[in-house]
CSV table of C-alpha atoms and ligand atoms in Angstrom, one decimal:
chain,number,residue,atom,x,y,z
A,1,MET,CA,-10.2,8.9,13.5
A,2,ARG,CA,-8.3,6.7,11.1
A,3,LYS,CA,-6.2,8.4,8.4
A,4,LYS,CA,-7.7,8.4,4.9
A,5,ILE,CA,-5.0,7.6,2.4
A,6,VAL,CA,-4.9,7.3,-1.4
A,7,ALA,CA,-1.5,6.0,-2.6
A,8,GLY,CA,-0.4,5.7,-6.2
A,9,ASN,CA,1.8,2.7,-6.9
A,10,TRP,CA,3.4,3.6,-10.2
A,11,LYS,CA,5.2,0.2,-10.5
A,12,MET,CA,7.7,0.1,-13.4
A,13,ASN,CA,6.0,2.8,-15.4
A,14,THR,CA,6.9,6.2,-16.7
A,15,THR,CA,10.3,7.6,-17.7
A,16,VAL,CA,11.8,10.1,-15.2
A,17,PRO,CA,10.5,13.1,-17.2
A,18,GLU,CA,7.0,11.5,-17.5
A,19,GLY,CA,7.0,10.8,-13.8
A,20,VAL,CA,8.0,14.3,-12.9
A,21,LYS,CA,5.2,15.6,-15.1
A,22,LEU,CA,2.7,13.2,-13.5
A,23,ALA,CA,3.7,14.4,-10.0
A,24,GLN,CA,3.4,18.0,-11.2
A,25,ASP,CA,-0.1,17.3,-12.5
A,26,VAL,CA,-1.1,15.7,-9.2
A,27,VAL,CA,0.3,18.7,-7.2
A,28,ALA,CA,-1.5,21.1,-9.5
A,29,LYS,CA,-4.9,19.5,-8.7
A,30,LEU,CA,-4.2,19.1,-5.0
A,31,SER,CA,-6.6,21.9,-4.0
A,32,GLU,CA,-9.5,19.7,-5.3
A,33,VAL,CA,-8.8,17.1,-2.7
A,34,PRO,CA,-10.3,17.4,0.8
A,35,SER,CA,-7.6,18.2,3.3
A,36,ASP,CA,-8.2,15.1,5.4
A,37,VAL,CA,-7.2,12.8,2.5
A,38,ASN,CA,-3.5,12.0,2.5
A,39,LEU,CA,-2.2,11.5,-1.0
A,40,VAL,CA,0.9,9.4,-1.5
A,41,VAL,CA,2.9,8.8,-4.7
A,42,ALA,CA,5.2,5.8,-5.1
A,43,PRO,CA,7.5,6.1,-8.2
A,44,SER,CA,10.4,3.8,-8.9
A,45,PHE,CA,13.7,4.4,-7.1
A,46,VAL,CA,15.2,6.2,-10.1
A,47,HIS,CA,12.5,8.8,-10.0
A,48,ILE,CA,12.3,9.4,-6.3
A,49,ALA,CA,14.7,12.3,-5.8
A,50,GLN,CA,13.2,14.3,-8.6
A,51,VAL,CA,9.6,13.5,-7.8
A,52,GLY,CA,10.5,14.4,-4.2
A,53,GLU,CA,11.5,17.9,-5.4
A,54,VAL,CA,8.1,18.3,-6.9
A,55,VAL,CA,6.1,17.1,-3.9
A,56,ASN,CA,8.3,18.6,-1.2
A,57,GLY,CA,6.5,21.3,0.7
A,58,THR,CA,3.1,20.0,-0.5
A,59,SER,CA,0.9,17.6,1.4
A,60,VAL,CA,1.7,14.7,-1.0
A,61,GLY,CA,3.8,12.0,0.7
A,62,LEU,CA,6.6,10.3,-1.1
A,63,SER,CA,6.8,6.5,-1.1
A,64,ALA,CA,9.2,3.9,-2.4
A,65,GLN,CA,7.9,0.6,-3.8
A,66,ASN,CA,10.3,-1.6,-1.9
A,67,CYS,CA,13.4,-1.5,0.3
A,68,ALA,CA,16.2,-3.9,1.2
A,69,ASP,CA,16.1,-6.5,3.9
A,70,GLU,CA,19.6,-5.6,5.2
A,71,VAL,CA,20.9,-2.4,6.7
A,72,LYS,CA,23.8,-1.7,4.4
A,73,GLY,CA,26.8,-3.2,2.8
A,74,ALA,CA,27.6,-5.7,0.0
A,75,TYR,CA,24.1,-6.1,-1.5
A,76,THR,CA,24.4,-5.2,-5.1
A,77,GLY,CA,21.4,-3.6,-6.6
A,78,GLU,CA,19.6,-3.0,-3.3
A,79,VAL,CA,18.3,0.2,-1.8
A,80,SER,CA,18.2,0.6,1.9
A,81,ALA,CA,15.5,2.1,4.1
A,82,GLN,CA,18.1,4.6,5.4
A,83,MET,CA,18.9,5.8,1.9
A,84,LEU,CA,15.2,6.4,1.4
A,85,SER,CA,14.7,8.3,4.6
A,86,SER,CA,17.8,10.4,3.9
A,87,ILE,CA,16.0,12.0,0.9
A,88,GLY,CA,12.7,12.6,2.6
A,89,VAL,CA,10.8,9.4,1.7
A,90,LYS,CA,8.0,8.9,4.1
A,91,TYR,CA,6.4,5.6,3.1
A,92,VAL,CA,7.5,2.3,1.6
A,93,ILE,CA,5.2,-0.3,0.0
A,94,LEU,CA,6.2,-3.7,1.3
A,95,GLY,CA,5.0,-7.2,0.4
A,96,HIS,CA,3.3,-6.3,-2.8
A,97,SER,CA,2.0,-9.5,-4.4
A,98,GLU,CA,4.1,-8.8,-7.5
A,99,ARG,CA,7.2,-8.8,-5.2
A,100,ARG,CA,6.0,-11.9,-3.4
A,101,GLU,CA,5.3,-13.7,-6.7
A,102,TYR,CA,8.2,-12.6,-8.9
A,103,TYR,CA,11.0,-11.8,-6.5
A,104,GLY,CA,10.6,-14.4,-3.8
A,105,GLU,CA,9.5,-12.1,-1.1
A,106,THR,CA,8.6,-14.3,1.9
A,107,ASN,CA,7.0,-13.3,5.2
A,108,GLU,CA,10.3,-13.9,6.9
A,109,LYS,CA,12.0,-11.3,4.6
A,110,LEU,CA,9.2,-9.0,5.1
A,111,VAL,CA,9.6,-9.0,8.9
A,112,LYS,CA,13.1,-7.7,8.3
A,113,LYS,CA,12.0,-5.1,5.8
A,114,VAL,CA,9.2,-3.8,8.0
A,115,ASN,CA,11.5,-3.5,11.0
A,116,LEU,CA,14.2,-1.7,9.0
A,117,ALA,CA,11.7,0.7,7.5
A,118,LEU,CA,10.2,1.5,10.9
A,119,ALA,CA,13.6,2.0,12.4
A,120,GLU,CA,14.2,4.7,9.8
A,121,GLY,CA,10.9,6.4,10.5
A,122,LEU,CA,9.3,5.2,7.2
A,123,THR,CA,5.6,4.1,7.3
A,124,PRO,CA,5.3,0.7,5.7
A,125,ILE,CA,2.3,0.2,3.4
A,126,PHE,CA,2.1,-3.6,4.1
A,127,CYS,CA,0.3,-5.5,1.4
A,128,VAL,CA,-1.7,-8.7,1.9
A,129,GLY,CA,-4.1,-10.6,-0.4
A,130,GLU,CA,-5.0,-14.0,-1.7
A,131,LYS,CA,-4.7,-15.5,-5.2
A,132,LEU,CA,-7.7,-16.5,-7.3
A,133,GLU,CA,-7.3,-20.2,-6.5
A,134,GLU,CA,-7.1,-19.4,-2.8
A,135,ARG,CA,-10.3,-17.3,-3.0
A,136,LYS,CA,-12.1,-20.1,-5.0
A,137,ALA,CA,-11.0,-22.7,-2.4
A,138,ASP,CA,-12.4,-20.4,0.3
A,139,LYS,CA,-9.0,-20.0,1.8
A,140,HIS,CA,-8.8,-16.2,1.6
A,141,PHE,CA,-9.2,-15.7,5.3
A,142,ASP,CA,-6.5,-18.2,6.1
A,143,VAL,CA,-4.1,-16.8,3.7
A,144,VAL,CA,-4.6,-13.2,4.7
A,145,GLY,CA,-4.7,-14.0,8.4
A,146,GLU,CA,-1.4,-15.8,8.0
A,147,GLN,CA,0.2,-12.9,6.2
A,148,VAL,CA,-0.9,-10.5,9.0
A,149,LYS,CA,0.1,-12.8,11.8
A,150,GLU,CA,3.5,-13.9,10.5
A,151,VAL,CA,4.7,-10.4,9.8
A,152,LEU,CA,2.7,-7.8,11.8
A,153,PHE,CA,2.3,-9.9,15.0
A,154,THR,CA,6.1,-9.7,15.4
A,155,LEU,CA,5.8,-6.0,15.9
A,156,SER,CA,5.3,-4.0,19.1
A,157,ALA,CA,2.2,-1.9,19.5
A,158,GLU,CA,4.3,1.2,19.1
A,159,GLN,CA,5.7,-0.1,15.8
A,160,MET,CA,2.2,-1.3,14.6
A,161,ALA,CA,0.8,2.2,15.2
A,162,ASN,CA,3.0,3.3,12.3
A,163,VAL,CA,2.0,0.7,9.8
A,164,VAL,CA,-0.6,1.0,7.0
A,165,ILE,CA,-2.1,-2.1,5.5
A,166,ALA,CA,-3.3,-2.6,2.0
A,167,TYR,CA,-5.6,-5.5,1.1
A,168,GLU,CA,-5.1,-6.4,-2.5
A,169,PRO,CA,-6.8,-9.5,-3.8
A,170,VAL,CA,-4.2,-10.7,-6.4
A,171,TRP,CA,-7.0,-11.6,-8.8
A,172,ALA,CA,-8.1,-8.0,-8.9
A,173,ILE,CA,-4.7,-6.4,-9.5
A,174,GLY,CA,-4.4,-5.0,-13.0
A,175,THR,CA,-7.2,-7.3,-14.2
A,176,GLY,CA,-10.0,-4.8,-14.3
A,177,GLU,CA,-11.8,-7.1,-11.9
A,178,THR,CA,-12.6,-5.5,-8.5
A,179,ALA,CA,-13.7,-7.1,-5.3
A,180,THR,CA,-17.2,-6.2,-4.6
A,181,LYS,CA,-17.7,-3.7,-1.8
A,182,GLU,CA,-19.1,-6.6,0.3
A,183,GLN,CA,-16.2,-8.8,-0.4
A,184,ALA,CA,-13.7,-6.0,0.4
A,185,GLN,CA,-15.5,-4.9,3.5
A,186,GLU,CA,-15.7,-8.5,4.8
A,187,ILE,CA,-12.0,-9.1,4.6
A,188,HIS,CA,-11.1,-5.6,5.8
A,189,ALA,CA,-13.2,-6.3,8.9
A,190,PHE,CA,-11.5,-9.6,9.2
A,191,ILE,CA,-8.0,-8.0,9.1
A,192,ARG,CA,-9.0,-5.5,11.7
A,193,ALA,CA,-10.4,-8.2,14.0
A,194,THR,CA,-7.2,-10.2,13.5
A,195,LEU,CA,-5.1,-7.2,14.4
A,196,ALA,CA,-7.3,-6.7,17.5
A,197,GLU,CA,-6.4,-10.2,18.7
A,198,LYS,CA,-2.9,-9.0,19.3
A,199,PHE,CA,-3.1,-5.2,19.5
A,200,GLY,CA,-6.6,-4.6,21.0
A,201,ALA,CA,-8.1,-1.2,20.5
A,202,LEU,CA,-5.1,-0.1,18.4
A,203,ALA,CA,-6.7,-2.1,15.5
A,204,GLU,CA,-9.3,0.6,15.2
A,205,GLU,CA,-6.6,3.2,14.5
A,206,ILE,CA,-4.9,1.3,11.7
A,207,SER,CA,-5.7,2.5,8.1
A,208,ILE,CA,-6.5,-0.4,5.8
A,209,LEU,CA,-6.5,0.4,2.1
A,210,TYR,CA,-8.1,-1.5,-0.7
A,211,GLY,CA,-6.2,-2.2,-3.9
A,212,GLY,CA,-7.0,-4.0,-7.1
A,213,SER,CA,-8.5,-2.2,-10.1
A,214,CYS,CA,-9.7,0.7,-7.9
A,215,LYS,CA,-10.7,3.5,-10.2
A,216,PRO,CA,-12.9,6.6,-10.2
A,217,SER,CA,-16.0,4.6,-11.1
A,218,ASN,CA,-15.8,2.2,-8.1
A,219,ALA,CA,-13.8,4.1,-5.5
A,220,GLN,CA,-16.8,5.8,-3.9
A,221,GLU,CA,-18.7,2.6,-3.0
A,222,LEU,CA,-15.5,1.0,-1.8
A,223,PHE,CA,-14.4,3.9,0.4
A,224,ALA,CA,-17.9,4.2,1.8
A,225,GLN,CA,-17.4,0.8,3.6
A,226,LYS,CA,-16.8,1.0,7.3
A,227,ASP,CA,-13.4,-0.7,7.3
A,228,ILE,CA,-12.0,0.7,4.1
A,229,ASP,CA,-9.8,3.7,4.7
A,230,GLY,CA,-8.6,4.5,1.2
A,231,GLY,CA,-6.9,2.8,-1.7
A,232,LEU,CA,-3.6,1.6,-3.1
A,233,ILE,CA,-4.0,2.5,-6.8
A,234,GLY,CA,-1.9,1.1,-9.7
A,235,GLY,CA,-3.1,1.7,-13.2
A,236,ALA,CA,-5.4,4.6,-12.4
A,237,ALA,CA,-2.6,6.4,-10.5
A,238,LEU,CA,-0.8,6.9,-13.8
A,239,LYS,CA,-3.3,9.6,-14.9
A,240,ALA,CA,-3.4,12.6,-12.5
A,241,GLU,CA,-7.0,13.2,-13.3
A,242,ASP,CA,-8.1,9.7,-12.3
A,243,PHE,CA,-5.9,9.6,-9.3
A,244,ILE,CA,-7.4,12.9,-8.0
A,245,ALA,CA,-10.9,11.7,-8.8
A,246,ILE,CA,-10.3,8.7,-6.6
A,247,ALA,CA,-9.0,10.9,-3.8
A,248,LYS,CA,-12.2,12.9,-4.0
A,249,SER,CA,-14.3,9.7,-3.6
A,250,PHE,CA,-14.6,9.6,0.2
B,1,PGA,P1,-4.2,-1.9,-10.1
B,1,PGA,O1,-2.9,-2.2,-9.1
B,1,PGA,O2,-4.9,-0.7,-9.5
B,1,PGA,O3,-3.6,-1.6,-11.4
B,1,PGA,O4,-5.0,-3.1,-10.1
B,1,PGA,C1,-3.0,-2.0,-7.7
B,1,PGA,C2,-1.7,-2.4,-7.1
B,1,PGA,O5,-1.1,-3.4,-7.5
B,1,PGA,O6,-1.2,-1.8,-6.1
């Protein structure tokens, strides 16, 4: 059985008090969520310690939105995987399209980040996805296949077993436009088949989340797809009510 996961990517939103309140609201509604659904919140670095205090001892997992591609040392402004694990962080989102697009995150850098995160016992939520022009040119399978191969194919099976994948078509992120359930299922199945080329049966065990304008009104049809194991939620994760409604959509 693959893990069902609903992760909230808060991005650069909320002040610290607002973030703490949001986490408290999520925790307050936790009993509504089926126990086999794993909830994760990913606030900004500044929030993490305080949000951690709110979710500690609950079933909500704490995630970062990024980590450094070096172990430690003279890297001003960076946050290491070890720093994160030292305060109870369990997950780290890596390779989000916004980081690839605005901060020059390459597959090469991501190999380093994924390895460092895994070495610290963090679960990477590794993001893949094509841009609109790539989808229009029918290149989405090539693009996503390359992202999977260049980064995840460098891992051992033991490492891969601890990775979660998020497929996020860039054209659906924050745009209100969602991939149809058929489009999403098609590419999730493709990602799983690609993983199977290298990792065999392990591919069946890897959770693959959908992201990109996932909300209470469309989560159910997306999560009902065979190869969709949950969601990476941006905008809708900023309202506890919507986030919880999505988590109840399996
Ligand atoms: P969105 O963002 O739900 O606001 O589209 C998803 C994401 O980027 O993780």
